[in-house]
Amino acid sequence: MRTKNWIYAVICFIFMYGCYDDKGNYDYGDINVITVEKYLTNADPRFYKGDMAEITPVLKFSLDEEITTLKFRWELRTSEKEYKTLGHEKVLNWEVDTAGWLQFVLTITDTTNGLQCVDLTRQYVMDNLAYPSGVWLVLDEKDNGAELTMLDLDRRLDEATQEYVTYLDVYADLYTLENDGQRLGGKPYFLQEVFADWDSPSHVLILQEGGIGPVYVDGSSYKKTISLGEEFTGGALPAGQVFVGAAYHHKGDILMSKTGDIFVRRKTDEEVFYSGMYPDFPAYYEKGLEVTLMCKTRSGISTLVYDNKNHRFLAVNDGNVYYDDEIGEWVTDPNTAAILPVFPERMEGVTPLNNMGNVEMYFCDGYTDGDRKFWCVFKNREDGVYYMQFFYYDEWNGYKVIPQYELPFPHQDLLDGTNKFELTTDSREFLFFTSNGTSVAGAPHDKLYAYQHARGRGDAKLLYDFQGRGIVSMLASQRNNAGGYLVVGLDSGEVYFFAAGTTSIFAGGTIEYAYKTEPVFGRIADIKYRFGGQGSIVD
């Protein structure tokens, strides 16, 4: 039996009430007006097709006197002008027979005076699939093959204490479980969530070398949908290419290979999965490409990539817009996806991102805070110093880069080029990073540090010492506006969750973890948060 719970992330309330059929003249200050304050449901935390839904309105009376002579009618809107009656009791009990965004209409009639309150609520119902969204996926290598595991923070009633408690649930080796015992079986690299229309649950691309090859799975059932090779014009993966990274765009997608090639496809229908094909040859830009980093913009419009061959950043543009030198204007080519240079504003003391010189780039990532903000870490091979650069990226206005500052990284002794980095996804502007790989005091990468980078000053703070267990993967995620978590994967096969959504992490000493798993994983290759739908994405 599903537990009754408050749900805010799943139900979108649209309150609207009106009085009509007013058959007399009243002093409206004396009318006991009814409004629906909120709804209680037995969703835990969401409804699935086939569930027995129970929805209870919590009523508010303007005169603080409960009306006992009320009549109720629940309706489901089935089209623009058609409604299906579901019940006539205050509490709706309905066997869910459809999925998607459902709009319910509750009409409450005061039988003593004929006045009515009409309230609308929207409820998202998943299809009859087993697994939720709003979860973390872990791709690891165990028993000589890739495995996919889901981690879910689920709040439910503790029967002993009768209090709600958050549990970390582990759904191990989902691909094998849901695909008739077939294993992924390869060397794992990367996970990428992909979307179709606004309301459809997402799919997940699993990149691996060997085994059954890279595949897509339905993000709710974790059953295989197609192989990545089927998306190429030749019907198979290009010879010699191993894909280790990917980026989703609204109108096109990008794949990055081990060799630094990128493959770009243009979608034929952005509301349909797997529309459009990847060419069998990599994209080209003047002077050639060796892409070693793809930076998340979270906009679905463009992706910044770092070309290590020519030490420059480029923008892979979803809108297919490029500058035509002959006519001196920006134009759109509907048939191709454009690769464009970025245009940094000149600033004294800042390395231009379109011509960085003899540098080694280690990290670049971005987030949204009104502007698209990015932060990168690199080493200047000429002076041997590690630098950090903070800049704005204006993809809506000519792919301009607006530098804010460039400074030597604090505590040069903590870096050696093997560190792991991660950036918060919102305006808190924390950079998390590990100790280096040649640490004398402790094992490589076993210490977690944070730096509040946007201030451009201050020291790095030691957050947690894993005491000999090295950090192999990190992900900062913002869960449906409910607060941020830093998820850390260790070489011991454990995963830790830290509440990293407030500036309080810089107060006092080291911090404590919120949740952790047992050492159930093999070598962790990637951790990603699965939003489940485009409407749930939090920048």
Coordinates of C-alpha atoms in Angstrom, one line a residue:
M1 CA 0.0 0.0 0.0
R2 CA 1.4 3.4 -0.9
T3 CA 2.1 5.8 1.9
K4 CA 0.2 9.1 2.0
N5 CA 2.7 11.9 1.5
W6 CA 2.9 15.6 0.6
I7 CA 4.1 16.0 -2.9
Y8 CA 5.2 19.3 -4.4
A9 CA 7.6 18.3 -7.1
V10 CA 5.1 16.0 -8.9
I11 CA 1.8 18.0 -8.6
C12 CA 1.7 21.4 -10.2
F13 CA -1.1 23.3 -8.6
I14 CA -3.0 26.0 -10.5
F15 CA -5.4 27.5 -8.1
M16 CA -8.5 29.2 -9.5
Y17 CA -11.8 29.6 -7.9
G18 CA -14.9 31.4 -8.9
C19 CA -18.5 31.8 -7.7
Y20 CA -21.3 31.6 -10.1
D21 CA -25.0 30.7 -10.3
D22 CA -25.5 33.4 -7.7
K23 CA -29.3 33.4 -7.3
G24 CA -29.7 36.2 -4.8
N25 CA -28.2 39.5 -3.6
Y26 CA -25.7 38.9 -0.8
D27 CA -23.4 40.9 1.4
Y28 CA -20.3 39.1 0.1
G29 CA -18.4 39.7 3.3
D30 CA -20.8 37.3 5.0
I31 CA -20.3 34.5 2.4
N32 CA -18.2 31.5 3.6
V33 CA -15.9 31.3 0.5
I34 CA -14.3 27.9 -0.1
T35 CA -10.8 27.5 -1.5
V36 CA -8.6 24.5 -2.0
E37 CA -5.4 25.1 0.0
K38 CA -3.5 22.0 -1.1
Y39 CA -3.9 18.3 -1.9
L40 CA -2.8 15.2 -0.1
T41 CA -2.2 12.1 -2.2
N42 CA -1.0 8.6 -1.7
A43 CA 1.6 8.9 -4.5
D44 CA 5.0 7.7 -3.3
P45 CA 6.3 9.9 -4.7
R46 CA 4.5 9.7 -8.0
F47 CA 1.6 7.8 -9.6
Y48 CA 2.0 5.1 -12.2
K49 CA -0.5 3.8 -14.6
G50 CA -2.5 1.0 -12.9
D51 CA -2.2 2.6 -9.4
M52 CA -5.3 3.2 -7.3
A53 CA -5.0 7.0 -6.8
E54 CA -6.3 8.7 -3.7
I55 CA -6.4 12.5 -3.8
T56 CA -7.8 14.5 -0.9
P57 CA -8.4 18.3 -1.1
V58 CA -7.6 20.3 2.0
L59 CA -10.3 23.0 2.1
K60 CA -10.1 26.5 3.6
F61 CA -13.2 28.5 4.6
S62 CA -13.0 32.3 4.7
L63 CA -15.2 32.5 7.8
D64 CA -13.3 29.7 9.5
E65 CA -16.6 27.7 9.7
E66 CA -16.6 24.3 8.0
I67 CA -19.5 23.8 5.6
T68 CA -21.1 20.4 5.8
T69 CA -23.6 20.7 3.0
L70 CA -21.1 20.4 0.1
K71 CA -21.3 18.4 -3.1
F72 CA -18.2 17.3 -5.0
R73 CA -17.5 16.4 -8.7
W74 CA -14.2 15.2 -9.9
E75 CA -13.5 15.4 -13.7
L76 CA -10.6 14.5 -15.9
R77 CA -10.0 16.7 -18.9
T78 CA -9.6 14.4 -21.9
S79 CA -9.5 17.1 -24.6
E80 CA -9.9 20.8 -25.1
K81 CA -13.7 20.6 -24.6
E82 CA -14.3 17.1 -23.2
Y83 CA -14.3 15.9 -19.6
K84 CA -14.7 12.5 -18.0
T85 CA -16.4 12.3 -14.6
L86 CA -14.3 10.3 -12.1
G87 CA -16.3 10.6 -8.8
H88 CA -18.6 12.6 -6.6
E89 CA -17.0 12.1 -3.2
K90 CA -14.7 14.6 -1.4
V91 CA -11.8 12.1 -1.7
L92 CA -11.1 10.9 -5.2
N93 CA -10.3 7.2 -5.5
W94 CA -9.5 6.3 -9.1
E95 CA -7.7 3.5 -10.8
V96 CA -5.2 5.3 -13.0
D97 CA -5.8 4.2 -16.6
T98 CA -3.8 6.7 -18.5
A99 CA -0.3 8.3 -18.3
G100 CA 1.2 11.8 -19.0
W101 CA 0.2 15.2 -17.7
L102 CA -3.4 14.9 -16.5
Q103 CA -5.6 17.9 -15.6
F104 CA -8.2 17.3 -13.0
V105 CA -11.2 19.6 -12.3
L106 CA -12.7 19.6 -8.8
T107 CA -16.1 21.4 -8.6
I108 CA -17.3 22.0 -5.0
T109 CA -20.9 23.2 -4.7
D110 CA -22.4 24.7 -1.5
T111 CA -25.9 23.3 -1.7
T112 CA -27.4 25.9 0.6
N113 CA -26.8 28.8 -1.8
G114 CA -25.6 27.2 -5.1
L115 CA -22.2 28.9 -5.0
Q116 CA -19.4 26.9 -6.5
C117 CA -15.6 26.7 -6.2
V118 CA -13.8 25.3 -9.2
D119 CA -10.2 24.2 -8.8
L120 CA -7.7 22.8 -11.3
T121 CA -4.8 20.5 -10.5
R122 CA -2.3 18.9 -12.8
Q123 CA -0.7 15.5 -12.0
Y124 CA 2.0 13.8 -13.9
V125 CA 1.5 10.0 -14.2
M126 CA 4.2 7.7 -15.3
D127 CA 3.5 4.8 -17.6
N128 CA 3.4 1.3 -16.0
L129 CA 7.2 1.3 -15.7
A130 CA 9.1 0.3 -12.6
Y131 CA 11.7 3.0 -11.9
P132 CA 11.5 6.7 -11.0
S133 CA 13.3 9.7 -12.3
G134 CA 15.1 12.2 -10.1
V135 CA 17.8 9.6 -9.4
W136 CA 21.5 9.1 -9.8
L137 CA 23.0 6.6 -12.2
V138 CA 26.4 5.0 -11.6
L139 CA 28.3 3.4 -14.4
D140 CA 31.1 1.1 -13.1
E141 CA 33.2 -1.9 -14.2
K142 CA 32.7 -5.0 -12.2
D143 CA 33.4 -8.6 -12.9
N144 CA 35.2 -7.7 -16.2
G145 CA 32.3 -5.7 -17.6
A146 CA 30.3 -2.5 -17.3
E147 CA 27.3 -2.3 -15.0
L148 CA 24.6 0.3 -14.5
T149 CA 23.2 1.0 -11.0
M150 CA 20.5 3.5 -9.8
L151 CA 20.7 5.4 -6.5
D152 CA 17.5 6.9 -5.2
L153 CA 16.9 9.1 -2.1
D154 CA 13.4 8.1 -1.2
R155 CA 11.5 9.7 1.7
R156 CA 9.1 7.2 3.3
L157 CA 7.4 6.4 6.6
D158 CA 9.4 4.5 9.3
E159 CA 6.9 2.0 10.6
A160 CA 8.6 1.9 14.0
T161 CA 8.9 5.6 14.7
Q162 CA 6.0 6.7 12.5
E163 CA 8.3 9.5 11.2
Y164 CA 9.3 10.2 7.6
V165 CA 12.9 9.2 6.9
T166 CA 15.1 9.5 3.8
Y167 CA 16.6 6.2 2.6
L168 CA 19.3 5.7 0.0
D169 CA 18.1 2.9 -2.1
V170 CA 20.5 1.0 -4.4
Y171 CA 19.2 -0.7 -7.6
A172 CA 22.2 -2.8 -8.7
D173 CA 23.1 -3.8 -12.2
L174 CA 19.8 -2.6 -13.7
Y175 CA 20.7 -3.3 -17.3
T176 CA 21.3 -7.0 -16.7
L177 CA 18.2 -7.3 -14.6
E178 CA 15.9 -5.6 -17.2
N179 CA 17.4 -7.2 -20.3
D180 CA 16.9 -10.9 -19.8
G181 CA 20.3 -11.4 -18.1
Q182 CA 22.4 -9.8 -20.9
R183 CA 25.4 -7.8 -19.6
L184 CA 26.7 -4.6 -20.9
G185 CA 30.1 -6.4 -20.7
G186 CA 32.5 -3.7 -21.9
K187 CA 34.8 -1.0 -20.5
P188 CA 32.6 1.8 -19.3
Y189 CA 33.2 5.5 -20.1
F190 CA 30.2 7.8 -20.0
L191 CA 26.5 8.4 -19.4
Q192 CA 24.3 11.0 -21.2
E193 CA 20.6 11.7 -20.6
V194 CA 18.7 12.5 -23.9
F195 CA 15.3 13.9 -24.4
A196 CA 12.5 14.1 -27.0
D197 CA 9.3 16.0 -26.5
W198 CA 8.8 18.0 -23.3
D199 CA 6.7 15.4 -21.4
S200 CA 8.3 12.1 -22.4
P201 CA 10.6 10.4 -19.9
S202 CA 14.2 10.6 -21.0
H203 CA 16.5 7.9 -22.4
V204 CA 20.1 7.3 -21.4
L205 CA 23.1 6.7 -23.7
I206 CA 25.7 4.3 -22.2
L207 CA 29.1 4.6 -23.8
Q208 CA 31.4 1.6 -23.4
E209 CA 34.1 -0.1 -25.4
G210 CA 33.6 -3.8 -26.2
G211 CA 30.8 -5.9 -24.8
I212 CA 27.6 -5.3 -26.6
G213 CA 28.9 -1.8 -27.5
P214 CA 27.4 1.6 -26.7
V215 CA 23.6 1.4 -26.3
Y216 CA 20.6 3.5 -25.4
V217 CA 18.1 2.5 -22.6
D218 CA 14.7 3.7 -21.8
G219 CA 15.3 5.8 -18.6
S220 CA 12.2 4.4 -16.8
S221 CA 12.4 0.7 -17.6
Y222 CA 16.2 0.5 -18.4
K223 CA 15.5 -1.8 -21.3
K224 CA 17.6 -1.4 -24.4
T225 CA 16.1 0.7 -27.1
I226 CA 18.7 0.7 -29.9
S227 CA 22.5 0.5 -30.3
L228 CA 24.4 3.6 -31.0
G229 CA 25.7 2.1 -34.2
E230 CA 22.2 2.1 -35.6
E231 CA 22.3 5.9 -35.6
F232 CA 25.1 6.2 -38.1
T233 CA 24.4 6.4 -41.8
G234 CA 26.4 3.2 -42.4
G235 CA 24.4 1.3 -39.8
A236 CA 27.4 0.6 -37.6
L237 CA 30.0 2.5 -35.5
P238 CA 32.7 4.1 -37.7
A239 CA 35.8 1.8 -37.8
G240 CA 38.4 2.5 -35.2
Q241 CA 36.3 4.9 -33.2
V242 CA 35.6 4.5 -29.5
F243 CA 33.2 7.1 -28.0
V244 CA 34.0 8.4 -24.6
G245 CA 31.8 11.6 -24.3
A246 CA 28.5 13.0 -25.6
A247 CA 26.4 16.1 -25.4
Y248 CA 22.7 16.6 -25.9
H249 CA 21.3 19.5 -27.9
H250 CA 17.7 20.4 -28.7
K251 CA 18.3 20.2 -32.5
G252 CA 21.4 18.0 -32.7
D253 CA 23.8 15.9 -30.6
I254 CA 27.6 15.5 -30.3
L255 CA 29.8 12.4 -29.8
M256 CA 33.5 12.7 -28.7
S257 CA 35.9 9.8 -29.5
K258 CA 39.1 8.7 -27.8
T259 CA 41.1 10.1 -30.7
G260 CA 39.7 13.6 -30.2
D261 CA 37.3 13.5 -33.1
I262 CA 33.7 14.7 -32.8
F263 CA 30.7 13.5 -34.7
V264 CA 27.7 15.9 -35.0
R265 CA 24.2 15.0 -36.2
R266 CA 21.3 17.2 -37.0
K267 CA 17.9 16.0 -35.8
T268 CA 15.1 15.8 -38.3
D269 CA 12.5 16.0 -35.5
E270 CA 13.6 17.3 -32.1
E271 CA 10.5 15.9 -30.4
V272 CA 11.2 12.3 -31.5
F273 CA 14.0 10.0 -30.1
Y274 CA 16.7 9.0 -32.6
S275 CA 15.7 11.3 -35.4
G276 CA 18.5 12.2 -37.9
M277 CA 21.7 10.2 -38.4
Y278 CA 25.3 10.7 -37.5
P279 CA 27.6 10.8 -40.6
D280 CA 30.3 8.1 -40.8
F281 CA 33.0 10.7 -40.7
P282 CA 34.0 13.2 -38.0
A283 CA 33.4 16.9 -38.1
Y284 CA 36.2 19.2 -39.4
Y285 CA 37.2 22.7 -38.6
E286 CA 40.1 24.7 -40.0
K287 CA 43.6 23.4 -38.8
G288 CA 42.0 20.2 -37.7
L289 CA 40.6 19.0 -34.3
E290 CA 41.7 17.1 -31.3
V291 CA 38.9 17.6 -28.8
T292 CA 39.8 16.6 -25.2
L293 CA 37.1 18.4 -23.3
M294 CA 33.4 19.1 -23.8
C295 CA 32.0 21.7 -21.4
K296 CA 28.4 21.5 -20.2
T297 CA 26.5 24.6 -21.0
R298 CA 23.1 23.1 -19.8
S299 CA 21.4 25.3 -22.4
G300 CA 20.7 22.6 -25.0
I301 CA 21.9 25.2 -27.6
S302 CA 25.6 24.9 -27.9
T303 CA 28.6 23.1 -26.3
L304 CA 32.0 24.6 -25.7
V305 CA 34.8 22.1 -26.7
Y306 CA 38.5 22.4 -26.2
D307 CA 40.7 21.7 -29.2
N308 CA 44.0 20.5 -27.7
K309 CA 45.7 20.4 -31.1
N310 CA 45.3 24.1 -31.6
H311 CA 44.9 25.2 -28.0
R312 CA 41.5 26.9 -28.5
F313 CA 37.9 26.7 -27.5
L314 CA 35.2 26.3 -30.2
A315 CA 31.4 26.4 -30.0
V316 CA 29.5 23.5 -31.5
N317 CA 26.3 25.4 -32.4
D318 CA 22.9 23.9 -32.2
G319 CA 21.3 26.7 -34.1
N320 CA 23.4 26.2 -37.2
V321 CA 24.3 29.9 -37.3
Y322 CA 27.7 31.0 -38.6
Y323 CA 29.3 34.3 -39.8
D324 CA 29.5 34.7 -43.5
D325 CA 32.6 36.8 -44.3
E326 CA 31.5 37.5 -47.9
I327 CA 28.2 39.3 -46.9
G328 CA 29.4 40.3 -43.4
E329 CA 26.4 38.9 -41.6
W330 CA 25.3 36.0 -39.4
V331 CA 23.4 33.4 -41.5
T332 CA 21.7 30.1 -40.8
D333 CA 22.4 26.9 -42.6
P334 CA 19.4 24.5 -42.0
N335 CA 21.3 21.5 -43.2
T336 CA 24.4 21.4 -41.1
A337 CA 25.6 21.9 -37.5
A338 CA 28.2 24.6 -37.3
I339 CA 31.5 24.7 -35.5
L340 CA 32.5 28.2 -34.7
P341 CA 35.3 30.0 -32.9
V342 CA 34.6 31.8 -29.7
F343 CA 35.2 35.6 -29.7
P344 CA 36.8 36.6 -26.4
E345 CA 37.0 40.2 -25.4
R346 CA 40.5 41.3 -24.8
M347 CA 41.5 41.8 -21.1
E348 CA 45.0 42.4 -19.9
G349 CA 46.5 39.5 -18.0
V350 CA 43.9 37.0 -19.4
T351 CA 44.8 34.2 -21.8
P352 CA 42.5 34.5 -24.9
L353 CA 40.4 31.3 -25.2
N354 CA 40.6 31.2 -29.0
N355 CA 44.5 31.2 -28.9
M356 CA 45.7 29.9 -25.6
G357 CA 49.3 29.1 -26.6
N358 CA 51.3 26.4 -24.8
V359 CA 48.9 25.3 -22.2
E360 CA 47.5 22.1 -20.9
M361 CA 43.8 22.2 -20.2
Y362 CA 42.5 20.1 -17.3
F363 CA 38.9 21.2 -16.6
C364 CA 36.2 23.4 -17.9
D365 CA 32.5 23.5 -16.8
G366 CA 29.7 26.0 -16.7
Y367 CA 26.4 26.8 -14.9
T368 CA 23.6 29.3 -15.2
D369 CA 23.0 32.3 -13.0
G370 CA 21.2 34.7 -15.3
D371 CA 24.4 34.5 -17.5
R372 CA 26.2 31.4 -18.7
K373 CA 29.3 31.3 -16.5
F374 CA 32.3 29.1 -16.9
W375 CA 35.4 28.3 -15.0
C376 CA 38.5 26.5 -16.3
V377 CA 41.8 25.2 -14.9
F378 CA 44.9 24.9 -17.0
K379 CA 48.7 24.8 -16.7
N380 CA 50.9 27.2 -18.6
R381 CA 53.8 25.1 -19.8
E382 CA 56.1 28.1 -20.2
D383 CA 56.1 29.1 -16.5
G384 CA 54.8 25.8 -15.0
V385 CA 52.0 27.7 -13.1
Y386 CA 48.4 26.4 -12.8
Y387 CA 45.9 29.1 -13.6
M388 CA 42.1 29.5 -13.2
Q389 CA 40.0 31.6 -15.5
F390 CA 36.4 32.7 -14.9
F391 CA 34.4 34.0 -17.8
Y392 CA 30.9 34.6 -19.2
Y393 CA 29.8 32.9 -22.4
D394 CA 27.2 34.7 -24.5
E395 CA 25.9 32.1 -27.0
W396 CA 23.0 34.3 -27.9
N397 CA 25.1 37.2 -29.2
G398 CA 27.9 36.0 -31.5
Y399 CA 29.5 33.4 -29.1
K400 CA 31.3 36.1 -27.2
V401 CA 33.5 35.2 -24.2
I402 CA 33.6 37.9 -21.6
P403 CA 36.5 37.2 -19.2
Q404 CA 36.1 38.2 -15.5
Y405 CA 39.6 37.3 -14.1
E406 CA 42.5 35.0 -14.4
L407 CA 44.6 34.1 -11.4
P408 CA 47.2 31.6 -10.3
F409 CA 45.4 28.7 -8.6
P410 CA 45.7 28.9 -4.8
H411 CA 47.8 26.1 -3.3
Q412 CA 49.8 25.1 -6.4
D413 CA 51.1 22.2 -4.3
L414 CA 47.7 20.5 -4.4
L415 CA 47.7 20.2 -8.2
D416 CA 49.7 17.9 -10.5
G417 CA 47.4 17.5 -13.5
T418 CA 45.7 14.3 -12.3
N419 CA 43.2 16.0 -10.0
K420 CA 39.4 15.6 -10.3
F421 CA 37.3 18.7 -10.5
E422 CA 33.6 19.5 -10.2
L423 CA 31.6 22.7 -10.3
T424 CA 28.3 23.5 -8.5
T425 CA 25.4 23.9 -10.8
D426 CA 24.1 27.2 -9.4
S427 CA 25.1 30.6 -8.1
R428 CA 26.8 29.2 -5.0
E429 CA 29.9 29.0 -7.2
F430 CA 32.0 26.3 -5.5
L431 CA 34.7 24.4 -7.2
F432 CA 35.4 21.0 -5.7
F433 CA 38.7 19.3 -6.4
T434 CA 40.7 16.4 -5.1
S435 CA 44.2 16.2 -3.7
N436 CA 46.8 15.3 -6.3
G437 CA 47.9 11.9 -7.5
T438 CA 51.4 12.0 -6.0
S439 CA 50.4 12.9 -2.4
V440 CA 53.0 11.9 0.2
A441 CA 50.7 12.4 3.2
G442 CA 47.9 9.9 2.4
A443 CA 46.8 8.0 -0.8
P444 CA 46.4 9.7 -4.2
H445 CA 43.2 11.8 -4.5
D446 CA 41.9 10.9 -1.1
K447 CA 41.1 14.4 0.1
L448 CA 38.2 16.6 -1.0
Y449 CA 38.7 20.4 -1.2
A450 CA 36.4 23.3 -2.1
Y451 CA 37.1 26.8 -3.4
Q452 CA 34.5 29.6 -3.7
H453 CA 35.8 30.6 -7.1
A454 CA 33.7 33.5 -8.2
R455 CA 35.2 35.7 -5.5
G456 CA 38.6 35.2 -7.1
R457 CA 40.3 35.2 -3.8
G458 CA 40.6 33.2 -0.6
D459 CA 42.0 29.8 0.2
A460 CA 40.9 26.3 -0.7
K461 CA 39.2 24.5 2.2
L462 CA 39.6 20.8 3.1
L463 CA 36.1 19.4 3.3
Y464 CA 36.7 15.6 3.9
D465 CA 39.6 13.2 4.2
F466 CA 38.8 9.7 2.9
Q467 CA 41.9 8.3 4.5
G468 CA 43.4 6.2 1.8
R469 CA 40.3 5.8 -0.4
G470 CA 40.9 7.7 -3.7
I471 CA 38.2 9.9 -5.4
V472 CA 37.6 8.6 -8.9
S473 CA 34.4 10.5 -9.8
M474 CA 32.4 13.6 -8.7
L475 CA 29.0 15.1 -9.6
A476 CA 27.4 18.2 -8.2
S477 CA 23.7 18.0 -8.8
Q478 CA 20.7 20.2 -8.0
R479 CA 17.7 18.0 -7.3
N480 CA 14.5 19.6 -8.5
N481 CA 15.2 22.9 -6.6
A482 CA 15.2 21.0 -3.4
G483 CA 18.9 21.4 -2.6
G484 CA 22.3 20.5 -4.0
Y485 CA 24.3 17.3 -3.4
L486 CA 27.9 16.6 -4.2
V487 CA 28.1 12.9 -5.0
V488 CA 31.6 11.3 -4.7
G489 CA 32.6 7.9 -6.0
L490 CA 35.7 6.2 -4.5
D491 CA 38.1 3.6 -5.7
S492 CA 36.9 1.4 -2.7
G493 CA 33.5 1.0 -4.5
E494 CA 31.6 3.4 -2.2
V495 CA 29.6 6.4 -3.1
Y496 CA 29.1 9.4 -0.7
F497 CA 26.5 12.1 -0.7
F498 CA 27.4 15.5 0.7
A499 CA 24.9 18.3 1.2
A500 CA 26.8 21.0 -0.8
G501 CA 24.1 23.5 -1.5
T502 CA 24.9 26.2 1.0
T503 CA 27.8 28.4 1.9
S504 CA 27.8 26.8 5.3
I505 CA 30.3 24.3 4.0
F506 CA 32.9 27.0 4.4
A507 CA 32.1 27.4 8.1
G508 CA 34.0 25.5 10.8
G509 CA 36.1 22.4 10.0
T510 CA 35.5 19.4 7.7
I511 CA 31.9 18.5 6.8
E512 CA 30.0 15.2 7.4
Y513 CA 28.4 13.2 4.6
A514 CA 24.6 12.9 4.4
Y515 CA 24.4 9.4 2.9
K516 CA 26.7 6.7 1.7
T517 CA 26.5 3.3 0.1
E518 CA 28.3 0.1 1.1
P519 CA 31.4 -0.8 -1.1
V520 CA 29.2 -2.4 -3.8
F521 CA 30.8 -0.9 -6.9
G522 CA 33.7 -1.8 -9.1
R523 CA 35.8 0.8 -10.8
I524 CA 33.4 3.8 -11.2
A525 CA 33.6 5.4 -14.6
D526 CA 30.8 8.0 -14.4
I527 CA 28.0 9.3 -12.2
K528 CA 25.1 11.3 -13.6
Y529 CA 21.8 12.7 -12.3
R530 CA 18.8 11.6 -14.3
F531 CA 16.2 14.4 -14.3
G532 CA 13.7 12.3 -16.2
G533 CA 12.2 15.1 -18.4
Q534 CA 13.2 18.4 -19.9
G535 CA 10.8 20.2 -17.6
S536 CA 12.7 19.0 -14.5
I537 CA 16.1 20.2 -15.5
V538 CA 17.7 22.6 -13.0
D539 CA 20.6 24.7 -14.2

